[in-house]
Structure formats: C-alpha cells, structure tokens
Coordinates of C-alpha atoms and ligand atoms in Angstrom, one line a residue:
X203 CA -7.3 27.8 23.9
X204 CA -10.9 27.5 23.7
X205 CA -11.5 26.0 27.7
X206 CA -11.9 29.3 28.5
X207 CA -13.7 31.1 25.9
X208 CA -17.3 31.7 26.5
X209 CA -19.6 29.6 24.8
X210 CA -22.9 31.4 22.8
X211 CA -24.4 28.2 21.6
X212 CA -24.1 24.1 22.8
X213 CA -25.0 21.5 20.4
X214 CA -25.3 18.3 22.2
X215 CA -26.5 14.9 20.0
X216 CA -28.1 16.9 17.8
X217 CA -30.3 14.9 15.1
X218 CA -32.7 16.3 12.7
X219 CA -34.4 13.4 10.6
X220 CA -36.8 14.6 7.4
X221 CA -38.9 11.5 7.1
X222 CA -39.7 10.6 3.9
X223 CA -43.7 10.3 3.2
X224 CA -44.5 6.6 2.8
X225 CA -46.0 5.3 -0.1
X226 CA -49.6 3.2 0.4
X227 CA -48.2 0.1 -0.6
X228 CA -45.1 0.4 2.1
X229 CA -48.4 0.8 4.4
X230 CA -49.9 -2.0 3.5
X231 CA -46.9 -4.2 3.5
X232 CA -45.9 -3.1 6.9
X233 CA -42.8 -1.6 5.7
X234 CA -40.8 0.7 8.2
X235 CA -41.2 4.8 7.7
X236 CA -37.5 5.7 6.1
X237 CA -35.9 9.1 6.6
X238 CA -33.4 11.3 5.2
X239 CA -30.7 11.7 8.1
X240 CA -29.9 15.2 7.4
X241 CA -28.3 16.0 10.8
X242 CA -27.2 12.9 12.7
X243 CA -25.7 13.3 16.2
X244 CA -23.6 16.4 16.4
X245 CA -21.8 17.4 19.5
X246 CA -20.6 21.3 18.7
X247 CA -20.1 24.5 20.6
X248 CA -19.9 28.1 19.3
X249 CA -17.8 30.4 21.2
X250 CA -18.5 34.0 21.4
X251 CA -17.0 36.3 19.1
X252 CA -15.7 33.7 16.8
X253 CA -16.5 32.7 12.9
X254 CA -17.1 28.7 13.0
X255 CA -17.3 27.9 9.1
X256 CA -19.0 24.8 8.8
X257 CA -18.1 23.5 5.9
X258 CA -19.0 19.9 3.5
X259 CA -20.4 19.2 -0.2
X260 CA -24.1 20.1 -1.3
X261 CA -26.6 18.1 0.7
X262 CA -24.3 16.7 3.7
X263 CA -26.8 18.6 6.5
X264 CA -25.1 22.1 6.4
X265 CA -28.3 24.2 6.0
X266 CA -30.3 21.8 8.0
X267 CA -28.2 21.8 11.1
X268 CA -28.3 26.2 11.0
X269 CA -32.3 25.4 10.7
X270 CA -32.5 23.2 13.6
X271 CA -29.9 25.1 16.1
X272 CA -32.4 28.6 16.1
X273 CA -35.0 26.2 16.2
X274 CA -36.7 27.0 12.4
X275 CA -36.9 23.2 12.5
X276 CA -37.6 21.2 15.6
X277 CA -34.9 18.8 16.5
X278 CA -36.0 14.8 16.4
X279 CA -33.6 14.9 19.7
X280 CA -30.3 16.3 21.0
X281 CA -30.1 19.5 23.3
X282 CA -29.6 23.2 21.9
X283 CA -28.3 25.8 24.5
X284 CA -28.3 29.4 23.0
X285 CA -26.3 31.9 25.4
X286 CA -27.1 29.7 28.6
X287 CA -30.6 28.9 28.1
X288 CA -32.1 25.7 26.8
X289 CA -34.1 26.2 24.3
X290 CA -34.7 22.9 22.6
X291 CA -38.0 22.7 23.4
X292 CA -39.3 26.1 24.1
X293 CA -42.9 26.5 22.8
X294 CA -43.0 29.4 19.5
X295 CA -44.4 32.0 21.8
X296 CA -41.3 31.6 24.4
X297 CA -39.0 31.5 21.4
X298 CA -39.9 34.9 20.0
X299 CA -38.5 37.6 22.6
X300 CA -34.7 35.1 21.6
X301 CA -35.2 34.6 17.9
X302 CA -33.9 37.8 17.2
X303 CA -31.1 37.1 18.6
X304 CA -30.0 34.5 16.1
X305 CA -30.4 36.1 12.6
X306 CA -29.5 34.7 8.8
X307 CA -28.0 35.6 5.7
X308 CA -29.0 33.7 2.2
X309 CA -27.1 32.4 -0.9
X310 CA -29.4 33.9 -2.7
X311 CA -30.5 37.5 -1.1
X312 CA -33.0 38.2 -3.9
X313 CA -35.4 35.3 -2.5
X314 CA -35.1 36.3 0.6
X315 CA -36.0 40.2 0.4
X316 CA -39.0 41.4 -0.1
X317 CA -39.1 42.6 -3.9
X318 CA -42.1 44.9 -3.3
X319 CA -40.7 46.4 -0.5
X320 CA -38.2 49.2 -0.5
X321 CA -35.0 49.0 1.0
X322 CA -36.2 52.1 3.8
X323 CA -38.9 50.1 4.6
X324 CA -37.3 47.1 4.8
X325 CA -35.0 48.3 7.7
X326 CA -37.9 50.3 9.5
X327 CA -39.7 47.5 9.7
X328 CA -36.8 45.6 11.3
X329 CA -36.5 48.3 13.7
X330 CA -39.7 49.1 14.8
X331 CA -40.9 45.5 14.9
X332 CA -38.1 44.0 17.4
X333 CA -38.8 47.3 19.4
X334 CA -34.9 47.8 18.8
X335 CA -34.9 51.7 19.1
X336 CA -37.4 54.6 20.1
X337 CA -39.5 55.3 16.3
X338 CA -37.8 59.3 16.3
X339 CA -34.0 57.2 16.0
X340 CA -35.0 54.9 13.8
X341 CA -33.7 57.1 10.7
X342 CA -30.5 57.5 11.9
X343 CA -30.5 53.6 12.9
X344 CA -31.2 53.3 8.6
X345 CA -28.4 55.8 7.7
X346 CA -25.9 54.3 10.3
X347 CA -26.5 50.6 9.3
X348 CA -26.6 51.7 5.2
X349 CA -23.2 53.3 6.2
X350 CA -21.8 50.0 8.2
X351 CA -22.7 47.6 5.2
X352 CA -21.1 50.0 2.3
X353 CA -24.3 50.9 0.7
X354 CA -25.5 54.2 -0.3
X355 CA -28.1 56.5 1.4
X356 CA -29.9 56.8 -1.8
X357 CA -30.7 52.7 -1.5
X358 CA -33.4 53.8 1.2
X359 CA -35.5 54.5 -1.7
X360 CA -35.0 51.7 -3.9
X361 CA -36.3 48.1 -4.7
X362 CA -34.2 45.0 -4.3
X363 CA -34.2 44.3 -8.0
X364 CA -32.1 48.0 -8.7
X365 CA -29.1 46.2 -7.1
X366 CA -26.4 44.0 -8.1
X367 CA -25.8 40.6 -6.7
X368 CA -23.3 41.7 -4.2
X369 CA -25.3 44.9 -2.8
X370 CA -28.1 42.9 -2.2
X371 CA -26.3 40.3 -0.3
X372 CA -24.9 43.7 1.5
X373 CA -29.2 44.2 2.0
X374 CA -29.2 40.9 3.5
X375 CA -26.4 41.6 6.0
X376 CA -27.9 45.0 6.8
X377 CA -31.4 43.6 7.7
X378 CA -29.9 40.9 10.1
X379 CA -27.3 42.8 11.9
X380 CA -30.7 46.0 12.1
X381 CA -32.1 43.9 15.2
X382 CA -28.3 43.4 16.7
X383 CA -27.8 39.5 16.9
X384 CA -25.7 37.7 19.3
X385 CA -25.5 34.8 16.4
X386 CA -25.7 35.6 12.6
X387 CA -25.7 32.4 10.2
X388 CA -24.4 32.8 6.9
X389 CA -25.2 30.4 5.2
X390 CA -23.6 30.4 1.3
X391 CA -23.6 34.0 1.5
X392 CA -21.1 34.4 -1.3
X393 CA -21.7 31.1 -3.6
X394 CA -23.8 33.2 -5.8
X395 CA -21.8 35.7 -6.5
X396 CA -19.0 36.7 -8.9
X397 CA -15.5 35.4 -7.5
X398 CA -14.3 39.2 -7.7
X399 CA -17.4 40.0 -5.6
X400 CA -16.5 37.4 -3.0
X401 CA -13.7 38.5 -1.5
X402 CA -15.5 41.9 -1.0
X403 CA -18.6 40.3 0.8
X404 CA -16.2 37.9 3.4
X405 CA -14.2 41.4 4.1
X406 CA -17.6 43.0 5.0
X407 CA -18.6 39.9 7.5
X408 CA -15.1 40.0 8.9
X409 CA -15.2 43.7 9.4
X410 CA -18.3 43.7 10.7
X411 CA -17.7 40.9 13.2
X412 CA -15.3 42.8 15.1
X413 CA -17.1 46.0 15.3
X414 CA -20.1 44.3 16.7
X415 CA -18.7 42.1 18.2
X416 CA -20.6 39.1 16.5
X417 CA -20.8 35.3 17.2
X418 CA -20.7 33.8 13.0
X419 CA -21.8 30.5 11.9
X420 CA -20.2 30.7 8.2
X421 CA -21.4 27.9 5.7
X422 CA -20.2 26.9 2.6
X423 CA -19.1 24.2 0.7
X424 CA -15.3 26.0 -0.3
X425 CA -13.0 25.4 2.4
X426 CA -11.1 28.0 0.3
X427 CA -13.6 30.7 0.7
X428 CA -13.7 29.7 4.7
X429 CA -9.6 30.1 4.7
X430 CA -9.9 33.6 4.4
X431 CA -12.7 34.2 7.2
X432 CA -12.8 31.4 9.7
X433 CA -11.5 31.3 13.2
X434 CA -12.6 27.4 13.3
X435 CA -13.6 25.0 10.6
X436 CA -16.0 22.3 11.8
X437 CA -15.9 19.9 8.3
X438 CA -19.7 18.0 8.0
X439 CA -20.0 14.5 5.8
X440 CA -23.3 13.1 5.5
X441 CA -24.8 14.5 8.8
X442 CA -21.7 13.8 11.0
X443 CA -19.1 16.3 12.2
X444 CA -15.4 14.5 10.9
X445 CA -13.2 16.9 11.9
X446 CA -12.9 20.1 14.0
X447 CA -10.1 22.3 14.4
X448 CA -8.6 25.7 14.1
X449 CA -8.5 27.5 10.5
X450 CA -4.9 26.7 10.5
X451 CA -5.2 23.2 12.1
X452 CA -7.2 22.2 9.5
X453 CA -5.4 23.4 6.6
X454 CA -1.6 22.8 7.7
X455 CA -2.5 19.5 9.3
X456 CA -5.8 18.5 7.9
X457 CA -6.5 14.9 9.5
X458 CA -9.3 13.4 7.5
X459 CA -9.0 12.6 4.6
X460 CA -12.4 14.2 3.4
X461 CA -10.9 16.9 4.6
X462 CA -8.0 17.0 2.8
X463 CA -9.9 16.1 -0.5
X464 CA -12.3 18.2 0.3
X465 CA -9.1 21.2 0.4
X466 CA -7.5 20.0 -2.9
X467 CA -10.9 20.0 -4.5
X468 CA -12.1 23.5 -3.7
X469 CA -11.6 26.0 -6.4
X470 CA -9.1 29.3 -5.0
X471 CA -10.4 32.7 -4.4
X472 CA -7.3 34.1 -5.3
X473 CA -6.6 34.2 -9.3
X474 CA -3.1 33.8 -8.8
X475 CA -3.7 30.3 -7.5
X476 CA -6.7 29.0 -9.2
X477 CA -6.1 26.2 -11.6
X478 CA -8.6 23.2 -12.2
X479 CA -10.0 21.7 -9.4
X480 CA -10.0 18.2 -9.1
X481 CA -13.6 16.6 -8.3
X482 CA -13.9 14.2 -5.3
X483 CA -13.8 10.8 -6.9
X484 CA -18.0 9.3 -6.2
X485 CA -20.9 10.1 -4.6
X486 CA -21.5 10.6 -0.9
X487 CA -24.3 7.1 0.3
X488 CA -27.4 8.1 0.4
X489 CA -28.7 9.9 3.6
X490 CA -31.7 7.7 3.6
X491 CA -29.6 4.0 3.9
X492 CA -26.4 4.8 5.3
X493 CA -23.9 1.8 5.6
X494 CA -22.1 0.4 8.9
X495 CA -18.9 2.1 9.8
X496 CA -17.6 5.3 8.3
X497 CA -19.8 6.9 6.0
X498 CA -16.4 8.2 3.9
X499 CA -15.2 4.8 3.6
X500 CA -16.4 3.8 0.1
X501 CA -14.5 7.0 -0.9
X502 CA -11.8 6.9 1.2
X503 CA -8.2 6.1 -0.2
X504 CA -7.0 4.6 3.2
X505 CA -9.9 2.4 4.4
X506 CA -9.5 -0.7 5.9
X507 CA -11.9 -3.6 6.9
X508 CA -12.7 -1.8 10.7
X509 CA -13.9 1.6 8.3
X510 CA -16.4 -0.3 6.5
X511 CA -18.1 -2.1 9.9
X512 CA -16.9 0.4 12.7
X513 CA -18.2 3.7 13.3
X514 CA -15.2 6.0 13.9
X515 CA -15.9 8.7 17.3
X516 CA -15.0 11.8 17.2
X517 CA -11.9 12.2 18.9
X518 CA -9.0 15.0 20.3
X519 CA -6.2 14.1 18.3
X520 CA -4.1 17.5 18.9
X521 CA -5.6 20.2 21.6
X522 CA -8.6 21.9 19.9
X523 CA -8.6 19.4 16.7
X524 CA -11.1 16.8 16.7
X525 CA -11.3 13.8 14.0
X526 CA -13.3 10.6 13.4
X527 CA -11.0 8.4 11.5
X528 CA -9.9 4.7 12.5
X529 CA -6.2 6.1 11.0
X530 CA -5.9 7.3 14.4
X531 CA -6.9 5.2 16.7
Ligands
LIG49 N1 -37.3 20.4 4.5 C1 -36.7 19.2 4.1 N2 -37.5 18.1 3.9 C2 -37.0 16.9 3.5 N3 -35.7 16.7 3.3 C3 -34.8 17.8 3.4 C4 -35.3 19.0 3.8 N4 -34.3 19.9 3.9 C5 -33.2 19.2 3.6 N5 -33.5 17.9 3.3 C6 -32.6 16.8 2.9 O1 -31.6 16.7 4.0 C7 -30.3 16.5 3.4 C8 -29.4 17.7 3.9 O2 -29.8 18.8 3.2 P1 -29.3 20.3 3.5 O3 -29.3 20.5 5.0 O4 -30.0 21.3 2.7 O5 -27.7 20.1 3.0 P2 -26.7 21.3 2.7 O6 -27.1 22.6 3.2 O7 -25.4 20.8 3.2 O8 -26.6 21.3 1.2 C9 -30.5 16.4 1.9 O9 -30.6 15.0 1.6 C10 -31.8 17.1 1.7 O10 -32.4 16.6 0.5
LIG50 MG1 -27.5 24.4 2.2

C-alpha cells in the first residue's frame, strides 16, 4: 500500500545522543565521555495524510526523536527530509520560513500556553507572526479556528487557567493548527487528562486531520489509546524502532513480543473492557550501557542465545510490517 503514497518526512539513521557531563575525576582518569542513547539509528517515513502513532514505555526516545525530526534538537547524525527538502543541517535562520510547517501539541497544555496571555491574543499572535493572513481577517481566522477546535467564542477573552484540562489541550490544538502545518506532533496529548476526556480529544485530532488534511505524528505510551486513531503504529524500545506496521497489523498480528506485551499491558479506553492491566515484568537496560544483541532480550519470554549477542535488523516480515526479532529470521 504505502509504495505509492507520498512521503512528508524521511528519517534515515537517525541518532540523537544526550551526553552525559563527565565528572573531574573521569577527566582525570581518562575515562571515555558516556551518553544517554535516546534515539539510536531509526530508519522511518511519514506519509502524507496519515496518523503514525509512535508508540513505547516512558523514556524509550519517543519525545526525543519528535525533537530531533523538526530539528528542536540537532541530530548527532542520520538524514531528516521534511516534504523533499533536506533539512538536517540547515542553519536556524534557513529553518525558520519551514518551522511552521511542523507544529506540536503537549501532555501538559498548561506549561506550554502562556498563562498571562489571553487566549485572543494567543491566536493573533500566531497569525500575525507567521504572516499567515492579511491583519483585517485575522478575527475571523480566531472565530473560525475557536469554532474548528469546539471551543467557545467567549474563550477569546479568557486566561488559560479558566479552562479545564481538556479545553486547554483543545488551546493547544488550536494554536498549532492557527499557522496551518503540513506535520503536527502530538506528543501525549491526552495522558493527562481524564479517560472520559480522552476519547473526546483523539475524535478532535481525527476530525481535524481529515478536514485539513494533516500529516500526525501521534505519541503515547497506550497502544490502546493509538487503536482508536492510528493509521500506522511504529512501536520504539530503548531508542530502536522494533516493529512497524498498519494499526491492524499490529494489533491482529503483533510480531514482537514487546509489542504484544506492550498491547496486553495498556490499560483500555473503553470502560466496558478495562480490567487491571498487567505490568511488563522489569526494567528496560539502561540507555547509557546498552548490552550486545536485542535490547528486549533480558525481558523477553522467547530469547535465545543469538538475542543476547546478535542485534536483530529490522526487517519486512508481511508487506508494510516491519520487525526486529531473531523469531523470524
Ligand atoms: N534534554 C535531555 N538531556 C539529557 N537527556 C535527555 C534529554 N531529553 C531526554 N533525555 C533522556 O533520553 C532518554 C529518552 O527520553 P525521552 O525522549 O524523553 O523519552 P520518552 O519521550 O519516550 O519518554 C531518557 O533516558 C531521557 O532521560
Ligand atoms: Mg516523552
């Protein structure tokens, strides 16, 4: 399906390394700088139009890989092309005139607004800083864009803080989609909120995909919450892609087994089906000294002696689903 769909963004190698500041003695004793390997060597496309969830437990790169791709960290190496253009090492000034193409979304919207500022102003600023309309439209810009993210007109004149958690991540959505990104990255948009409020924010986002025709990067760490949005699930362990696939690939067929634990272990947006989660059994290795072979194997019900030395490469198992597991070599 996706050989000829239109790619927005290509990830190629990608790695993005957070070095960890060296104490004087490691200086002294010649030891070697050590990083964290929050992002380390991922191969991904985005297509246009689609929602790619990307999806893996708390620390496993998610939020660092969505920094690195609009280039709000600079890659240690790896190749980002946005829409065609390579802009891995564009300087900041070249950057600008794109960066508002690629827009994001918060977990938690009330860091990320300006609590001083009112909502109006909020969204005139978008408008008039990206040059997005002539200054007389920009009013009916506010009221259409209130009107596309279910809030009220009367929010124009009212402070972040008046709103519930769920209209201000609605806030959040309306001051990306003001400048009208290609790419919007949402990155835990909905794991603050009340479950009841979750399904109402993932509506929005689908609704709104279609009717702009949006490219989505959707992160979380609930491959239940990503079932009801996601076109594709890309699943992340420790800075590596393990699987790939469509929304129903992955959960019908789910070939990793991080995957599938990952699955069983995400609590259900729908009441109906929610019972006690079970936990993943351990911890993931540490980002900093990550063992030979698969980085899942010390968890892994099925490993072998080849997952503990061996590296397992991404590979097309079915057409359009990816895995790295030695199960199927
Ligand atoms: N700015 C940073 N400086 C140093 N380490 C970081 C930074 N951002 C993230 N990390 C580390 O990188 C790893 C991945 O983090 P992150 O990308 O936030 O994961 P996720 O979004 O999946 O929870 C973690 O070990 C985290 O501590
Ligand atoms: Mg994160």
């Amino acid at each position: 399906m996706s050989e000829e769909r239109k790619k927005l963004v290509e990830i190629k190698h990608l790695v993005k390394y957070f070095p960890i500041p060296r104490k004087i003695t490691d200086v002294v004793s010649h030891k070697s700088q050590k990083s964290v390997k929050a992002v380390d060597d991922v191969t991904l496309d985005i297509y246009e139009d689609e929602i790619l969830a990307l999806v893996g437990e708390s620390g496993c790169g998610k939020s660092s890989f969505a920094r690195t791709i609009i280039r709000l960290y600079d890659p240690d190496s790896g190749q980002i092309i946005m829409n065609g253009q390579d802009i891995t090492k564009l300087s900041k000034r070249d950057l600008r005139p794109i960066k508002k193409n690629s827009q994001m979304v918060f977990q938690d919207p009330y860091s990320s607004l300006n609590p001083r500022m009112m909502v109006g102003d909020m969204l005139r600023e978008e408008f008039l800083y990206h040059n997005i309309c002539p200054p007389e439209e920009v009013e009916s810009k506010i009221t259409d864009i209130l009107d596309k993210v279910g809030l009220s007109q009367d929010a124009k004149d009212r402070f972040p803080s008046e709103f519930s958690g769920g209209q201000r991540q609605r806030i959040g959505i309306a001051r990306a989609l003001a400048v009208n990104p290609r790419l919007l990255i949402a990155d835990e948009p909905v794991s603050a909120l009340d479950i009841s409020i979750q399904a109402q924010i993932l509506n929005l986002l689908k609704d709104l995909q279609k009717e702009y025709s949006l490219t989505i990067l959707f992160i979380s760490h609930n491959l239940n919450v990503v079932y009801y949005i996601a076109d594709r699930v890309a699943v992340m362990y420790l800075g590596k892609i393990v699987e790939l696939g469509t929304t129903r690939d992955i959960y019908q067929n789910p070939l990793h087994p991080y995957t599938d634990i990952l699955i069983k272990s995400s609590p259900n947006l729908d009441p109906r089906k929610r019972e006690e989660a079970p936990a993943i059994n351990g911890n993931p290795p540490s980002p900093i000294d990550i063992p030979p072979g698969c980085r899942f194997a010390k968890r892994c019900p099925f490993a072998t002696d080849i997952c503990h030395s061996k590296l397992p490469e991404l590979k097309e198992i079915t057409p359009g689903h990816t895995c790295a597991c030695h199960r199927y070599d």
